[in-house]
Amino acid sequence: MKQLDLQTVFANPVYQAIAVLGVSLVFVLVDKLGGVTGIWETEPRSTWIIMTAFVLFFALFNSVLSLRTKNMNKYWSRSIMCFVGLIAVSVLASTILSGVSMDEAGTFRWLFVVLTIGYLVFLVIVRLMKRIVDIAIRQDEKLRGK
């Protein structure tokens, strides 16, 4: 069995999505526990807010971590599938844990649309940055005679 280390997690979008989902569920459960014990007040929308925030977290860090990959197309296809899966599981978990549907919770449908568009923009920006850096490195090597 392959040992799971931090480098493997950072290189694989599937592990990233699982880690983000796990951490978001921990935050939701802590929020729920705080509400049940009376430590703080919670509202049903807080579950939706936490899950949406962690989807944004995945979008940002997954885009940045794509700079480290050699095969950008393979990484992108996995990343986009994981992003869609993370949104689906987040919506399902938020609905179950909060007892409030997406439409009843407020404007979260639009937030997920905006996050999806933003995620795709992040991926394009990172890919363009990587391409520009690769061109600059090749030009530098030509100038140095390598």
mmCIF file of C-alpha atoms in Angstrom:
data_model
loop_
_atom_site.group_PDB
_atom_site.id
_atom_site.type_symbol
_atom_site.label_atom_id
_atom_site.label_comp_id
_atom_site.label_asym_id
_atom_site.label_seq_id
_atom_site.Cartn_x
_atom_site.Cartn_y
_atom_site.Cartn_z
ATOM 1 C CA MET A 1 0.000 0.000 0.000
ATOM 2 C CA LYS A 2 1.304 3.417 -0.938
ATOM 3 C CA GLN A 3 2.213 5.748 1.921
ATOM 4 C CA LEU A 4 0.164 8.934 1.918
ATOM 5 C CA ASP A 5 2.373 11.948 2.545
ATOM 6 C CA LEU A 6 1.820 15.690 2.249
ATOM 7 C CA GLN A 7 3.415 15.859 -1.204
ATOM 8 C CA THR A 8 0.982 13.231 -2.520
ATOM 9 C CA VAL A 9 -1.964 15.141 -1.072
ATOM 10 C CA PHE A 10 -0.785 18.402 -2.633
ATOM 11 C CA ALA A 11 -0.252 16.759 -6.026
ATOM 12 C CA ASN A 12 -3.624 15.027 -6.289
ATOM 13 C CA PRO A 13 -6.896 16.989 -6.529
ATOM 14 C CA VAL A 14 -8.881 14.006 -5.237
ATOM 15 C CA TYR A 15 -6.996 14.054 -1.939
ATOM 16 C CA GLN A 16 -7.306 17.834 -1.798
ATOM 17 C CA ALA A 17 -11.092 17.654 -2.191
ATOM 18 C CA ILE A 18 -11.390 14.902 0.425
ATOM 19 C CA ALA A 19 -9.238 16.884 2.860
ATOM 20 C CA VAL A 20 -11.232 20.084 2.308
ATOM 21 C CA LEU A 21 -14.514 18.214 2.724
ATOM 22 C CA GLY A 22 -13.280 16.569 5.919
ATOM 23 C CA VAL A 23 -12.113 19.842 7.448
ATOM 24 C CA SER A 24 -15.334 21.607 6.467
ATOM 25 C CA LEU A 25 -17.408 18.861 8.100
ATOM 26 C CA VAL A 26 -15.330 19.197 11.276
ATOM 27 C CA PHE A 27 -16.022 22.950 11.318
ATOM 28 C CA VAL A 28 -19.742 22.344 10.761
ATOM 29 C CA LEU A 29 -19.869 19.787 13.567
ATOM 30 C CA VAL A 30 -18.008 22.127 15.932
ATOM 31 C CA ASP A 31 -20.492 24.866 15.015
ATOM 32 C CA LYS A 32 -23.403 22.519 15.662
ATOM 33 C CA LEU A 33 -21.879 21.347 18.951
ATOM 34 C CA GLY A 34 -21.404 24.940 20.076
ATOM 35 C CA GLY A 35 -25.043 25.659 19.300
ATOM 36 C CA VAL A 36 -26.321 22.563 21.106
ATOM 37 C CA THR A 37 -24.252 23.236 24.231
ATOM 38 C CA GLY A 38 -25.238 26.897 24.279
ATOM 39 C CA ILE A 39 -21.695 28.215 23.921
ATOM 40 C CA TRP A 40 -22.785 30.341 20.963
ATOM 41 C CA GLU A 41 -25.846 30.891 18.870
ATOM 42 C CA THR A 42 -26.078 29.167 15.528
ATOM 43 C CA GLU A 43 -28.476 29.422 12.684
ATOM 44 C CA PRO A 44 -29.222 26.873 9.951
ATOM 45 C CA ARG A 45 -27.490 29.043 7.337
ATOM 46 C CA SER A 46 -24.154 28.775 9.167
ATOM 47 C CA THR A 47 -23.704 25.262 7.764
ATOM 48 C CA TRP A 48 -24.200 26.643 4.259
ATOM 49 C CA ILE A 49 -21.750 29.480 4.938
ATOM 50 C CA ILE A 50 -19.029 27.141 6.223
ATOM 51 C CA MET A 51 -19.382 24.694 3.329
ATOM 52 C CA THR A 52 -19.355 27.505 0.761
ATOM 53 C CA ALA A 53 -16.247 29.014 2.339
ATOM 54 C CA PHE A 54 -14.406 25.711 2.073
ATOM 55 C CA VAL A 55 -15.405 25.318 -1.578
ATOM 56 C CA LEU A 56 -13.756 28.711 -2.144
ATOM 57 C CA PHE A 57 -10.718 27.492 -0.197
ATOM 58 C CA PHE A 58 -10.472 24.455 -2.493
ATOM 59 C CA ALA A 59 -10.797 26.643 -5.594
ATOM 60 C CA LEU A 60 -7.966 28.940 -4.537
ATOM 61 C CA PHE A 61 -5.485 26.357 -3.342
ATOM 62 C CA ASN A 62 -6.213 23.834 -6.060
ATOM 63 C CA SER A 63 -5.506 26.517 -8.660
ATOM 64 C CA VAL A 64 -2.231 27.519 -7.017
ATOM 65 C CA LEU A 65 -1.129 23.910 -6.514
ATOM 66 C CA SER A 66 -1.651 23.252 -10.215
ATOM 67 C CA LEU A 67 1.575 25.188 -10.825
ATOM 68 C CA ARG A 68 3.537 22.215 -9.472
ATOM 69 C CA THR A 69 2.133 19.648 -11.891
ATOM 70 C CA LYS A 70 3.853 18.424 -15.014
ATOM 71 C CA ASN A 71 0.740 17.233 -16.856
ATOM 72 C CA MET A 72 -1.591 20.225 -16.630
ATOM 73 C CA ASN A 73 -4.396 18.669 -18.711
ATOM 74 C CA LYS A 74 -4.650 15.570 -16.491
ATOM 75 C CA TYR A 75 -4.572 17.741 -13.363
ATOM 76 C CA TRP A 76 -7.250 20.054 -14.762
ATOM 77 C CA SER A 77 -9.641 17.264 -15.666
ATOM 78 C CA ARG A 78 -9.313 15.711 -12.207
ATOM 79 C CA SER A 79 -9.574 19.105 -10.537
ATOM 80 C CA ILE A 80 -12.751 20.093 -12.330
ATOM 81 C CA MET A 81 -14.381 16.741 -11.574
ATOM 82 C CA CYS A 82 -13.363 17.064 -7.928
ATOM 83 C CA PHE A 83 -14.692 20.629 -7.780
ATOM 84 C CA VAL A 84 -18.070 19.540 -9.151
ATOM 85 C CA GLY A 85 -18.117 16.597 -6.749
ATOM 86 C CA LEU A 86 -17.157 18.826 -3.822
ATOM 87 C CA ILE A 87 -19.999 21.207 -4.620
ATOM 88 C CA ALA A 88 -22.480 18.331 -4.920
ATOM 89 C CA VAL A 89 -21.404 16.756 -1.629
ATOM 90 C CA SER A 90 -21.317 20.166 0.081
ATOM 91 C CA VAL A 91 -24.875 20.936 -1.042
ATOM 92 C CA LEU A 92 -26.071 17.507 0.062
ATOM 93 C CA ALA A 93 -24.278 17.697 3.427
ATOM 94 C CA SER A 94 -25.481 21.254 4.042
ATOM 95 C CA THR A 95 -29.061 20.283 3.283
ATOM 96 C CA ILE A 96 -28.906 17.262 5.586
ATOM 97 C CA LEU A 97 -26.992 18.893 8.449
ATOM 98 C CA SER A 98 -28.879 22.193 8.438
ATOM 99 C CA GLY A 99 -32.335 20.879 7.594
ATOM 100 C CA VAL A 100 -32.665 23.786 5.147
ATOM 101 C CA SER A 101 -32.638 23.409 1.380
ATOM 102 C CA MET A 102 -30.473 25.564 -0.844
ATOM 103 C CA ASP A 103 -33.428 27.700 -1.909
ATOM 104 C CA GLU A 104 -34.575 28.210 1.681
ATOM 105 C CA ALA A 105 -31.064 29.126 2.846
ATOM 106 C CA GLY A 106 -30.850 32.216 0.648
ATOM 107 C CA THR A 107 -28.657 33.074 -2.300
ATOM 108 C CA PHE A 108 -26.290 30.108 -2.060
ATOM 109 C CA ARG A 109 -27.234 28.888 -5.538
ATOM 110 C CA TRP A 110 -25.773 32.110 -6.962
ATOM 111 C CA LEU A 111 -22.753 31.857 -4.693
ATOM 112 C CA PHE A 112 -21.959 28.427 -6.118
ATOM 113 C CA VAL A 113 -22.358 29.778 -9.670
ATOM 114 C CA VAL A 114 -19.985 32.653 -8.862
ATOM 115 C CA LEU A 115 -17.506 30.244 -7.216
ATOM 116 C CA THR A 116 -17.579 28.009 -10.293
ATOM 117 C CA ILE A 117 -16.904 30.891 -12.663
ATOM 118 C CA GLY A 118 -14.195 32.204 -10.333
ATOM 119 C CA TYR A 119 -12.588 28.770 -10.129
ATOM 120 C CA LEU A 120 -12.402 28.482 -13.899
ATOM 121 C CA VAL A 121 -10.911 31.985 -14.085
ATOM 122 C CA PHE A 122 -8.311 31.042 -11.445
ATOM 123 C CA LEU A 123 -7.329 27.967 -13.455
ATOM 124 C CA VAL A 124 -6.950 29.986 -16.655
ATOM 125 C CA ILE A 125 -4.862 32.656 -14.915
ATOM 126 C CA VAL A 126 -2.562 30.041 -13.384
ATOM 127 C CA ARG A 127 -2.163 28.255 -16.707
ATOM 128 C CA LEU A 128 -1.303 31.522 -18.475
ATOM 129 C CA MET A 129 1.193 32.377 -15.752
ATOM 130 C CA LYS A 130 2.847 28.981 -16.099
ATOM 131 C CA ARG A 131 3.009 29.318 -19.879
ATOM 132 C CA ILE A 132 4.556 32.797 -19.640
ATOM 133 C CA VAL A 133 7.163 31.570 -17.159
ATOM 134 C CA ASP A 134 7.989 28.584 -19.410
ATOM 135 C CA ILE A 135 8.480 30.933 -22.380
ATOM 136 C CA ALA A 136 10.689 33.219 -20.298
ATOM 137 C CA ILE A 137 12.816 30.268 -19.163
ATOM 138 C CA ARG A 138 13.258 29.054 -22.754
ATOM 139 C CA GLN A 139 14.239 32.551 -23.890
ATOM 140 C CA ASP A 140 16.703 32.860 -21.033
ATOM 141 C CA GLU A 141 18.266 29.516 -21.962
ATOM 142 C CA LYS A 142 18.604 30.661 -25.587
ATOM 143 C CA LEU A 143 20.311 33.873 -24.510
ATOM 144 C CA ARG A 144 22.731 31.969 -22.269
ATOM 145 C CA GLY A 145 23.490 29.508 -25.062
ATOM 146 C CA LYS A 146 22.255 26.388 -23.295
#
